[in-house]
PDB file of C-alpha atoms in Angstrom:
ATOM      1  CA  UNK N   1      -3.058  12.543 -18.298  1.00 36.00           C
ATOM      2  CA  UNK N   2      -4.680   9.773 -20.282  1.00 37.00           C
ATOM      3  CA  UNK N   3      -3.449   6.280 -19.565  1.00 52.00           C
ATOM      4  CA  UNK N   4      -3.135   3.207 -21.719  1.00 65.00           C
ATOM      5  CA  UNK N   5      -4.784   0.048 -20.517  1.00 77.00           C
ATOM      6  CA  UNK N   6      -3.220  -3.359 -21.057  1.00 82.00           C
ATOM      7  CA  UNK N   7      -5.250  -6.504 -21.215  1.00 84.00           C
ATOM      8  CA  UNK N   8      -4.973  -9.011 -19.653  1.00 89.00           C
ATOM      9  CA  UNK N   9      -3.404  -7.903 -16.381  1.00 89.00           C
ATOM     10  CA  UNK N  10      -1.759 -11.293 -16.028  1.00 92.00           C
ATOM     11  CA  UNK N  11      -1.143 -14.152 -18.445  1.00 93.00           C
ATOM     12  CA  UNK N  12       0.331 -17.580 -17.805  1.00 94.00           C
ATOM     13  CA  UNK N  13       1.104 -19.897 -20.714  1.00 95.00           C
ATOM     14  CA  UNK N  14       3.265 -22.915 -21.509  1.00 96.00           C
ATOM     15  CA  UNK N  15       6.661 -22.523 -23.104  1.00 97.00           C
ATOM     16  CA  UNK N  16       6.372 -22.670 -26.863  1.00 97.00           C
ATOM     17  CA  UNK N  17       2.885 -21.185 -26.986  1.00 97.00           C
ATOM     18  CA  UNK N  18       2.127 -17.735 -28.355  1.00 97.00           C
ATOM     19  CA  UNK N  19       1.305 -14.845 -26.022  1.00 96.00           C
ATOM     20  CA  UNK N  20      -0.942 -11.971 -27.034  1.00 96.00           C
ATOM     21  CA  UNK N  21      -1.312  -8.768 -25.070  1.00 96.00           C
ATOM     22  CA  UNK N  22      -3.585  -5.875 -25.917  1.00 95.00           C
ATOM     23  CA  UNK N  23      -3.444  -2.173 -25.234  1.00 94.00           C
ATOM     24  CA  UNK N  24      -6.054   0.559 -25.562  1.00 94.00           C
ATOM     25  CA  UNK N  25      -5.506   4.294 -25.334  1.00 92.00           C
ATOM     26  CA  UNK N  26      -7.574   7.442 -25.450  1.00 89.00           C
ATOM     27  CA  UNK N  27      -5.862  10.295 -27.298  1.00 87.00           C
ATOM     28  CA  UNK N  28      -4.219  10.969 -30.644  1.00 88.00           C
ATOM     29  CA  UNK N  29      -0.652   9.747 -30.710  1.00 89.00           C
ATOM     30  CA  UNK N  30       2.642  10.172 -32.543  1.00 87.00           C
ATOM     31  CA  UNK N  31       3.589   6.578 -31.831  1.00 91.00           C
ATOM     32  CA  UNK N  32       2.998   3.639 -29.529  1.00 93.00           C
ATOM     33  CA  UNK N  33       5.807   1.725 -27.902  1.00 94.00           C
ATOM     34  CA  UNK N  34       6.059  -1.586 -26.101  1.00 96.00           C
ATOM     35  CA  UNK N  35       8.491  -2.150 -23.259  1.00 96.00           C
ATOM     36  CA  UNK N  36       9.491  -5.136 -21.143  1.00 97.00           C
ATOM     37  CA  UNK N  37      10.411  -4.955 -17.474  1.00 95.00           C
ATOM     38  CA  UNK N  38      12.064  -7.751 -15.576  1.00 94.00           C
ATOM     39  CA  UNK N  39      11.612  -7.739 -11.816  1.00 89.00           C
ATOM     40  CA  UNK N  40      13.665  -5.043 -10.122  1.00 86.00           C
ATOM     41  CA  UNK N  41      15.018  -3.642 -13.370  1.00 89.00           C
ATOM     42  CA  UNK N  42      14.343  -0.719 -15.668  1.00 89.00           C
ATOM     43  CA  UNK N  43      12.313  -0.936 -18.831  1.00 93.00           C
ATOM     44  CA  UNK N  44      13.716  -2.303 -22.061  1.00 95.00           C
ATOM     45  CA  UNK N  45      12.373  -0.958 -25.325  1.00 95.00           C
ATOM     46  CA  UNK N  46      10.933  -3.622 -27.645  1.00 97.00           C
ATOM     47  CA  UNK N  47       9.183  -1.960 -30.571  1.00 96.00           C
ATOM     48  CA  UNK N  48       8.030   1.513 -31.638  1.00 94.00           C
ATOM     49  CA  UNK N  49       5.177   1.742 -34.132  1.00 95.00           C
ATOM     50  CA  UNK N  50       4.291   5.094 -35.629  1.00 93.00           C
ATOM     51  CA  UNK N  51       0.738   6.313 -35.995  1.00 93.00           C
ATOM     52  CA  UNK N  52       0.838   5.806 -39.783  1.00 95.00           C
ATOM     53  CA  UNK N  53       1.982   2.177 -39.486  1.00 96.00           C
ATOM     54  CA  UNK N  54      -0.324  -0.794 -39.027  1.00 97.00           C
ATOM     55  CA  UNK N  55       2.025  -3.676 -38.290  1.00 98.00           C
ATOM     56  CA  UNK N  56       5.642  -4.149 -37.319  1.00 97.00           C
ATOM     57  CA  UNK N  57       7.827  -7.187 -36.681  1.00 96.00           C
ATOM     58  CA  UNK N  58      10.993  -7.704 -34.703  1.00 95.00           C
ATOM     59  CA  UNK N  59      12.240 -11.254 -34.304  1.00 96.00           C
ATOM     60  CA  UNK N  60       9.527 -13.184 -32.440  1.00 97.00           C
ATOM     61  CA  UNK N  61       7.557 -10.008 -31.770  1.00 98.00           C
ATOM     62  CA  UNK N  62       4.669  -8.717 -33.844  1.00 98.00           C
ATOM     63  CA  UNK N  63       2.892  -5.474 -33.047  1.00 98.00           C
ATOM     64  CA  UNK N  64      -0.278  -4.162 -34.635  1.00 98.00           C
ATOM     65  CA  UNK N  65      -1.799  -0.719 -34.346  1.00 97.00           C
ATOM     66  CA  UNK N  66      -5.385   0.283 -35.123  1.00 97.00           C
ATOM     67  CA  UNK N  67      -5.686   4.034 -34.695  1.00 95.00           C
ATOM     68  CA  UNK N  68      -9.402   3.987 -35.521  1.00 95.00           C
ATOM     69  CA  UNK N  69      -9.994   1.760 -32.492  1.00 95.00           C
ATOM     70  CA  UNK N  70      -7.141   3.300 -30.487  1.00 95.00           C
ATOM     71  CA  UNK N  71      -5.735  -0.123 -29.772  1.00 95.00           C
ATOM     72  CA  UNK N  72      -2.572  -2.158 -30.229  1.00 96.00           C
ATOM     73  CA  UNK N  73      -1.545  -5.749 -29.721  1.00 97.00           C
ATOM     74  CA  UNK N  74       1.780  -7.397 -28.969  1.00 97.00           C
ATOM     75  CA  UNK N  75       2.251 -11.008 -30.041  1.00 98.00           C
ATOM     76  CA  UNK N  76       5.195 -13.048 -28.807  1.00 98.00           C
ATOM     77  CA  UNK N  77       5.551 -16.259 -30.798  1.00 97.00           C
ATOM     78  CA  UNK N  78       7.164 -19.484 -29.580  1.00 97.00           C
ATOM     79  CA  UNK N  79       7.468 -18.157 -26.037  1.00 97.00           C
ATOM     80  CA  UNK N  80      10.457 -18.977 -23.840  1.00 96.00           C
ATOM     81  CA  UNK N  81      10.910 -19.000 -20.075  1.00 95.00           C
ATOM     82  CA  UNK N  82      13.129 -15.913 -20.455  1.00 95.00           C
ATOM     83  CA  UNK N  83      10.129 -13.992 -21.803  1.00 97.00           C
ATOM     84  CA  UNK N  84       8.655 -13.973 -18.292  1.00 97.00           C
ATOM     85  CA  UNK N  85       8.346 -10.267 -17.437  1.00 97.00           C
ATOM     86  CA  UNK N  86       5.900  -7.388 -17.288  1.00 95.00           C
ATOM     87  CA  UNK N  87       5.028  -5.809 -20.612  1.00 96.00           C
ATOM     88  CA  UNK N  88       3.917  -2.199 -20.918  1.00 94.00           C
ATOM     89  CA  UNK N  89       2.495  -0.216 -23.770  1.00 94.00           C
ATOM     90  CA  UNK N  90       3.282   3.484 -23.829  1.00 92.00           C
ATOM     91  CA  UNK N  91       1.841   6.199 -25.983  1.00 91.00           C
ATOM     92  CA  UNK N  92       3.646   9.281 -27.183  1.00 84.00           C
ATOM     93  CA  UNK N  93       0.758  11.719 -27.250  1.00 75.00           C
ATOM     94  CA  UNK N  94       0.134  14.655 -29.527  1.00 69.00           C
ATOM     95  CA  UNK N  95      -0.783  17.805 -27.650  1.00 60.00           C
ATOM     96  CA  UNK N  96      -2.537  20.801 -29.115  1.00 43.00           C
ATOM     97  CA  UNK N  97       0.764  22.669 -29.280  1.00 45.00           C
ATOM     98  CA  UNK N  98       2.150  20.054 -31.645  1.00 39.00           C
ATOM     99  CA  UNK N  99       4.817  18.866 -29.231  1.00 40.00           C
ATOM    100  CA  UNK N 100       5.047  15.773 -27.105  1.00 44.00           C
ATOM    101  CA  UNK N 101       6.596  15.019 -23.776  1.00 62.00           C
ATOM    102  CA  UNK N 102       6.834  11.961 -21.583  1.00 75.00           C
ATOM    103  CA  UNK N 103       5.300   8.655 -22.491  1.00 84.00           C
ATOM    104  CA  UNK N 104       1.996   7.621 -20.942  1.00 87.00           C
ATOM    105  CA  UNK N 105       2.176   4.069 -19.647  1.00 88.00           C
ATOM    106  CA  UNK N 106      -0.431   1.488 -18.837  1.00 87.00           C
ATOM    107  CA  UNK N 107      -0.268  -0.717 -15.759  1.00 88.00           C
ATOM    108  CA  UNK N 108       1.213  -3.585 -17.708  1.00 91.00           C
ATOM    109  CA  UNK N 109       0.588  -7.251 -18.378  1.00 93.00           C
ATOM    110  CA  UNK N 110       2.494  -9.686 -16.198  1.00 94.00           C
ATOM    111  CA  UNK N 111       3.471 -12.613 -18.398  1.00 96.00           C
ATOM    112  CA  UNK N 112       4.576 -15.933 -16.933  1.00 96.00           C
ATOM    113  CA  UNK N 113       5.974 -18.611 -19.192  1.00 96.00           C
ATOM    114  CA  UNK N 114       5.746 -22.054 -17.613  1.00 94.00           C
ATOM    115  CA  UNK N 115       8.690 -24.302 -18.592  1.00 89.00           C
TER     116      UNK N 115
ATOM    117  CA  UNK B   1      28.372   5.617 -20.985  1.00 51.00           C
ATOM    118  CA  UNK B   2      26.906   2.378 -22.237  1.00 79.00           C
ATOM    119  CA  UNK B   3      23.504   2.966 -20.693  1.00 93.00           C
ATOM    120  CA  UNK B   4      21.517   5.187 -18.378  1.00 96.00           C
ATOM    121  CA  UNK B   5      22.970   5.115 -14.895  1.00 96.00           C
ATOM    122  CA  UNK B   6      21.043   5.992 -11.753  1.00 97.00           C
ATOM    123  CA  UNK B   7      22.273   6.396  -8.215  1.00 97.00           C
ATOM    124  CA  UNK B   8      21.760   5.386  -5.565  1.00 97.00           C
ATOM    125  CA  UNK B   9      20.116   2.108  -6.507  1.00 96.00           C
ATOM    126  CA  UNK B  10      18.408   1.992  -3.118  1.00 97.00           C
ATOM    127  CA  UNK B  11      17.677   4.718  -0.604  1.00 97.00           C
ATOM    128  CA  UNK B  12      16.065   4.316   2.788  1.00 97.00           C
ATOM    129  CA  UNK B  13      15.393   7.475   4.739  1.00 96.00           C
ATOM    130  CA  UNK B  14      13.229   8.830   7.495  1.00 96.00           C
ATOM    131  CA  UNK B  15      10.097  10.807   6.865  1.00 97.00           C
ATOM    132  CA  UNK B  16      10.836  14.515   6.667  1.00 97.00           C
ATOM    133  CA  UNK B  17      14.352  14.169   5.259  1.00 97.00           C
ATOM    134  CA  UNK B  18      15.388  15.492   1.860  1.00 98.00           C
ATOM    135  CA  UNK B  19      16.654  13.094  -0.812  1.00 98.00           C
ATOM    136  CA  UNK B  20      18.514  13.650  -4.056  1.00 98.00           C
ATOM    137  CA  UNK B  21      18.390  11.131  -6.886  1.00 98.00           C
ATOM    138  CA  UNK B  22      20.862  11.231  -9.729  1.00 98.00           C
ATOM    139  CA  UNK B  23      20.628  10.225 -13.377  1.00 97.00           C
ATOM    140  CA  UNK B  24      23.437   9.993 -15.929  1.00 96.00           C
ATOM    141  CA  UNK B  25      21.882   9.723 -19.400  1.00 95.00           C
ATOM    142  CA  UNK B  26      23.414   8.109 -22.455  1.00 94.00           C
ATOM    143  CA  UNK B  27      25.997  10.424 -23.965  1.00 92.00           C
ATOM    144  CA  UNK B  28      24.508  12.500 -26.779  1.00 89.00           C
ATOM    145  CA  UNK B  29      20.901  12.081 -25.687  1.00 91.00           C
ATOM    146  CA  UNK B  30      19.283  15.498 -25.570  1.00 89.00           C
ATOM    147  CA  UNK B  31      16.024  14.418 -23.949  1.00 89.00           C
ATOM    148  CA  UNK B  32      15.827  13.150 -20.374  1.00 92.00           C
ATOM    149  CA  UNK B  33      12.751  11.948 -18.483  1.00 92.00           C
ATOM    150  CA  UNK B  34      11.851  11.134 -14.892  1.00 95.00           C
ATOM    151  CA  UNK B  35       9.101   8.673 -13.986  1.00 95.00           C
ATOM    152  CA  UNK B  36       7.764   7.231 -10.752  1.00 96.00           C
ATOM    153  CA  UNK B  37       6.611   3.628 -10.441  1.00 94.00           C
ATOM    154  CA  UNK B  38       4.663   2.503  -7.428  1.00 92.00           C
ATOM    155  CA  UNK B  39       4.623  -1.194  -6.544  1.00 87.00           C
ATOM    156  CA  UNK B  40       2.773  -3.223  -9.159  1.00 81.00           C
ATOM    157  CA  UNK B  41       1.854  -0.156 -11.179  1.00 83.00           C
ATOM    158  CA  UNK B  42       2.779   1.402 -14.479  1.00 85.00           C
ATOM    159  CA  UNK B  43       4.999   4.430 -14.796  1.00 90.00           C
ATOM    160  CA  UNK B  44       3.833   7.904 -13.835  1.00 91.00           C
ATOM    161  CA  UNK B  45       5.480  10.665 -15.859  1.00 90.00           C
ATOM    162  CA  UNK B  46       7.043  13.408 -13.726  1.00 93.00           C
ATOM    163  CA  UNK B  47       9.125  15.743 -15.876  1.00 92.00           C
ATOM    164  CA  UNK B  48      11.261  15.896 -19.008  1.00 89.00           C
ATOM    165  CA  UNK B  49      14.233  17.963 -20.097  1.00 90.00           C
ATOM    166  CA  UNK B  50      15.146  19.040 -23.592  1.00 86.00           C
ATOM    167  CA  UNK B  51      18.761  20.009 -23.057  1.00 84.00           C
ATOM    168  CA  UNK B  52      18.751  21.702 -19.668  1.00 83.00           C
ATOM    169  CA  UNK B  53      15.290  23.195 -20.128  1.00 84.00           C
ATOM    170  CA  UNK B  54      12.173  21.723 -18.503  1.00 81.00           C
ATOM    171  CA  UNK B  55       9.222  23.413 -20.246  1.00 75.00           C
ATOM    172  CA  UNK B  56       6.490  21.693 -18.269  1.00 79.00           C
ATOM    173  CA  UNK B  57       6.725  20.949 -14.566  1.00 81.00           C
ATOM    174  CA  UNK B  58       3.039  20.199 -14.070  1.00 82.00           C
ATOM    175  CA  UNK B  59       3.680  16.457 -13.767  1.00 86.00           C
ATOM    176  CA  UNK B  60       5.613  16.844 -10.531  1.00 91.00           C
ATOM    177  CA  UNK B  61       3.371  15.549  -7.700  1.00 91.00           C
ATOM    178  CA  UNK B  62       3.897  18.512  -5.361  1.00 92.00           C
ATOM    179  CA  UNK B  63       6.093  21.525  -4.736  1.00 94.00           C
ATOM    180  CA  UNK B  64       8.331  19.274  -2.644  1.00 97.00           C
ATOM    181  CA  UNK B  65       9.621  17.820  -5.902  1.00 97.00           C
ATOM    182  CA  UNK B  66      12.149  19.624  -8.076  1.00 95.00           C
ATOM    183  CA  UNK B  67      14.534  18.627 -10.840  1.00 95.00           C
ATOM    184  CA  UNK B  68      17.564  20.101 -12.529  1.00 94.00           C
ATOM    185  CA  UNK B  69      19.775  19.170 -15.435  1.00 93.00           C
ATOM    186  CA  UNK B  70      23.249  20.397 -16.236  1.00 86.00           C
ATOM    187  CA  UNK B  71      23.540  20.973 -19.975  1.00 78.00           C
ATOM    188  CA  UNK B  72      22.788  17.706 -21.758  1.00 79.00           C
ATOM    189  CA  UNK B  73      24.290  15.695 -18.945  1.00 90.00           C
ATOM    190  CA  UNK B  74      23.462  14.729 -15.382  1.00 95.00           C
ATOM    191  CA  UNK B  75      20.053  15.346 -13.882  1.00 96.00           C
ATOM    192  CA  UNK B  76      19.012  15.347 -10.244  1.00 97.00           C
ATOM    193  CA  UNK B  77      15.539  14.847  -8.827  1.00 97.00           C
ATOM    194  CA  UNK B  78      15.168  16.283  -5.341  1.00 97.00           C
ATOM    195  CA  UNK B  79      12.368  15.473  -2.933  1.00 98.00           C
ATOM    196  CA  UNK B  80      12.154  17.711   0.104  1.00 98.00           C
ATOM    197  CA  UNK B  81      10.491  16.807   3.401  1.00 97.00           C
ATOM    198  CA  UNK B  82       9.809  13.260   2.219  1.00 97.00           C
ATOM    199  CA  UNK B  83       6.516  11.568   3.021  1.00 97.00           C
ATOM    200  CA  UNK B  84       5.722   7.846   3.150  1.00 95.00           C
ATOM    201  CA  UNK B  85       3.638   8.257  -0.017  1.00 95.00           C
ATOM    202  CA  UNK B  86       6.871   9.150  -1.844  1.00 97.00           C
ATOM    203  CA  UNK B  87       8.045   5.542  -1.503  1.00 97.00           C
ATOM    204  CA  UNK B  88       8.428   4.177  -5.024  1.00 97.00           C
ATOM    205  CA  UNK B  89      10.968   3.378  -7.710  1.00 97.00           C
ATOM    206  CA  UNK B  90      12.108   6.497  -9.542  1.00 98.00           C
ATOM    207  CA  UNK B  91      13.140   5.759 -13.120  1.00 96.00           C
ATOM    208  CA  UNK B  92      15.117   7.948 -15.466  1.00 96.00           C
ATOM    209  CA  UNK B  93      15.192   7.590 -19.243  1.00 94.00           C
ATOM    210  CA  UNK B  94      16.908   9.377 -22.090  1.00 93.00           C
ATOM    211  CA  UNK B  95      16.507   9.589 -25.853  1.00 91.00           C
ATOM    212  CA  UNK B  96      18.108  11.379 -28.793  1.00 87.00           C
ATOM    213  CA  UNK B  97      15.183  13.727 -29.359  1.00 76.00           C
ATOM    214  CA  UNK B  98      11.682  14.095 -27.980  1.00 64.00           C
ATOM    215  CA  UNK B  99       9.499  12.615 -30.677  1.00 71.00           C
ATOM    216  CA  UNK B 100       9.375   9.174 -32.280  1.00 79.00           C
ATOM    217  CA  UNK B 101      12.390   7.809 -30.460  1.00 85.00           C
ATOM    218  CA  UNK B 102      12.607   4.915 -28.018  1.00 90.00           C
ATOM    219  CA  UNK B 103      13.500   5.805 -24.479  1.00 92.00           C
ATOM    220  CA  UNK B 104      16.394   4.081 -22.743  1.00 94.00           C
ATOM    221  CA  UNK B 105      15.824   3.454 -19.054  1.00 95.00           C
ATOM    222  CA  UNK B 106      18.078   3.128 -16.068  1.00 96.00           C
ATOM    223  CA  UNK B 107      17.376   0.504 -13.412  1.00 95.00           C
ATOM    224  CA  UNK B 108      15.890   3.113 -11.110  1.00 96.00           C
ATOM    225  CA  UNK B 109      16.302   4.222  -7.522  1.00 97.00           C
ATOM    226  CA  UNK B 110      14.158   2.335  -5.028  1.00 97.00           C
ATOM    227  CA  UNK B 111      13.150   4.905  -2.415  1.00 98.00           C
ATOM    228  CA  UNK B 112      11.728   3.789   0.910  1.00 97.00           C
ATOM    229  CA  UNK B 113      10.464   6.333   3.419  1.00 96.00           C
ATOM    230  CA  UNK B 114      10.209   5.024   6.964  1.00 94.00           C
TER     231      UNK B 114
END
C-alpha cells in the first residue's frame, strides 16, 4: 500500500516557538488525519481534514491540505513541553471500488520541545 | 467503555508459541482495525472489520495471522507459531463507520518473541 511521508523525521524547538510538520502522499484520498503518539501509548486523533477542505483549525493546531500537490502540513503554535511526541499523518484512501479501509500511516515526525 | 481497551498490555513468549491479543472497542463503534507498529516506525495496517465481517484479509503478514470479531464487540488477533519478526506493538482502533471518521486507538499490546 502507498505510504505517507512526514518531513522532517525529527524536530527540536524551544518552548513557545511554532512547529511545522509536512506530509506527502501518493494516492487519491477521502481525508487526511493527523495523530499524536506519546511514548508507549496509542495514537490520539488531532484533526481530520476532508479532501474538499483546504485548511482547518483546532485550538493551537492548524492543518492545510493541497490535493493538487498531495501534501499536508500541521502547524502547532506557541509550543509547550507537553507537545513533545511523535506526530503521524494518515490517509484514508479511495480505492477503485469506492470503499476505504484502514488508514495508511507515515513514519512520523518526532517533535521535542525544549523547556 | 470509555475508550478502546487492549489486553494484555505486554506479552513475552517463546518462538513457536501461539499468542492471542484482545481488543474491546468503544461501544457502538461498528468499524474495528488492527495495526502493527515496529520500533520507531509508523503503523502497518493489518485488517479491519465492519461489524463482524472482514472483507479484505490481504494486509495480514502471513497465514500465521488470523483475526475474528464477535458481532460489533470484542476482536481477537491470533498469531500462530510466532517468529522473532512478529515482535512489535499491536494496536487496535475503532470508529463509528469506515469513512471520514477519526479512529480511536487503544494503548496496544507490546509483543516480544524470545
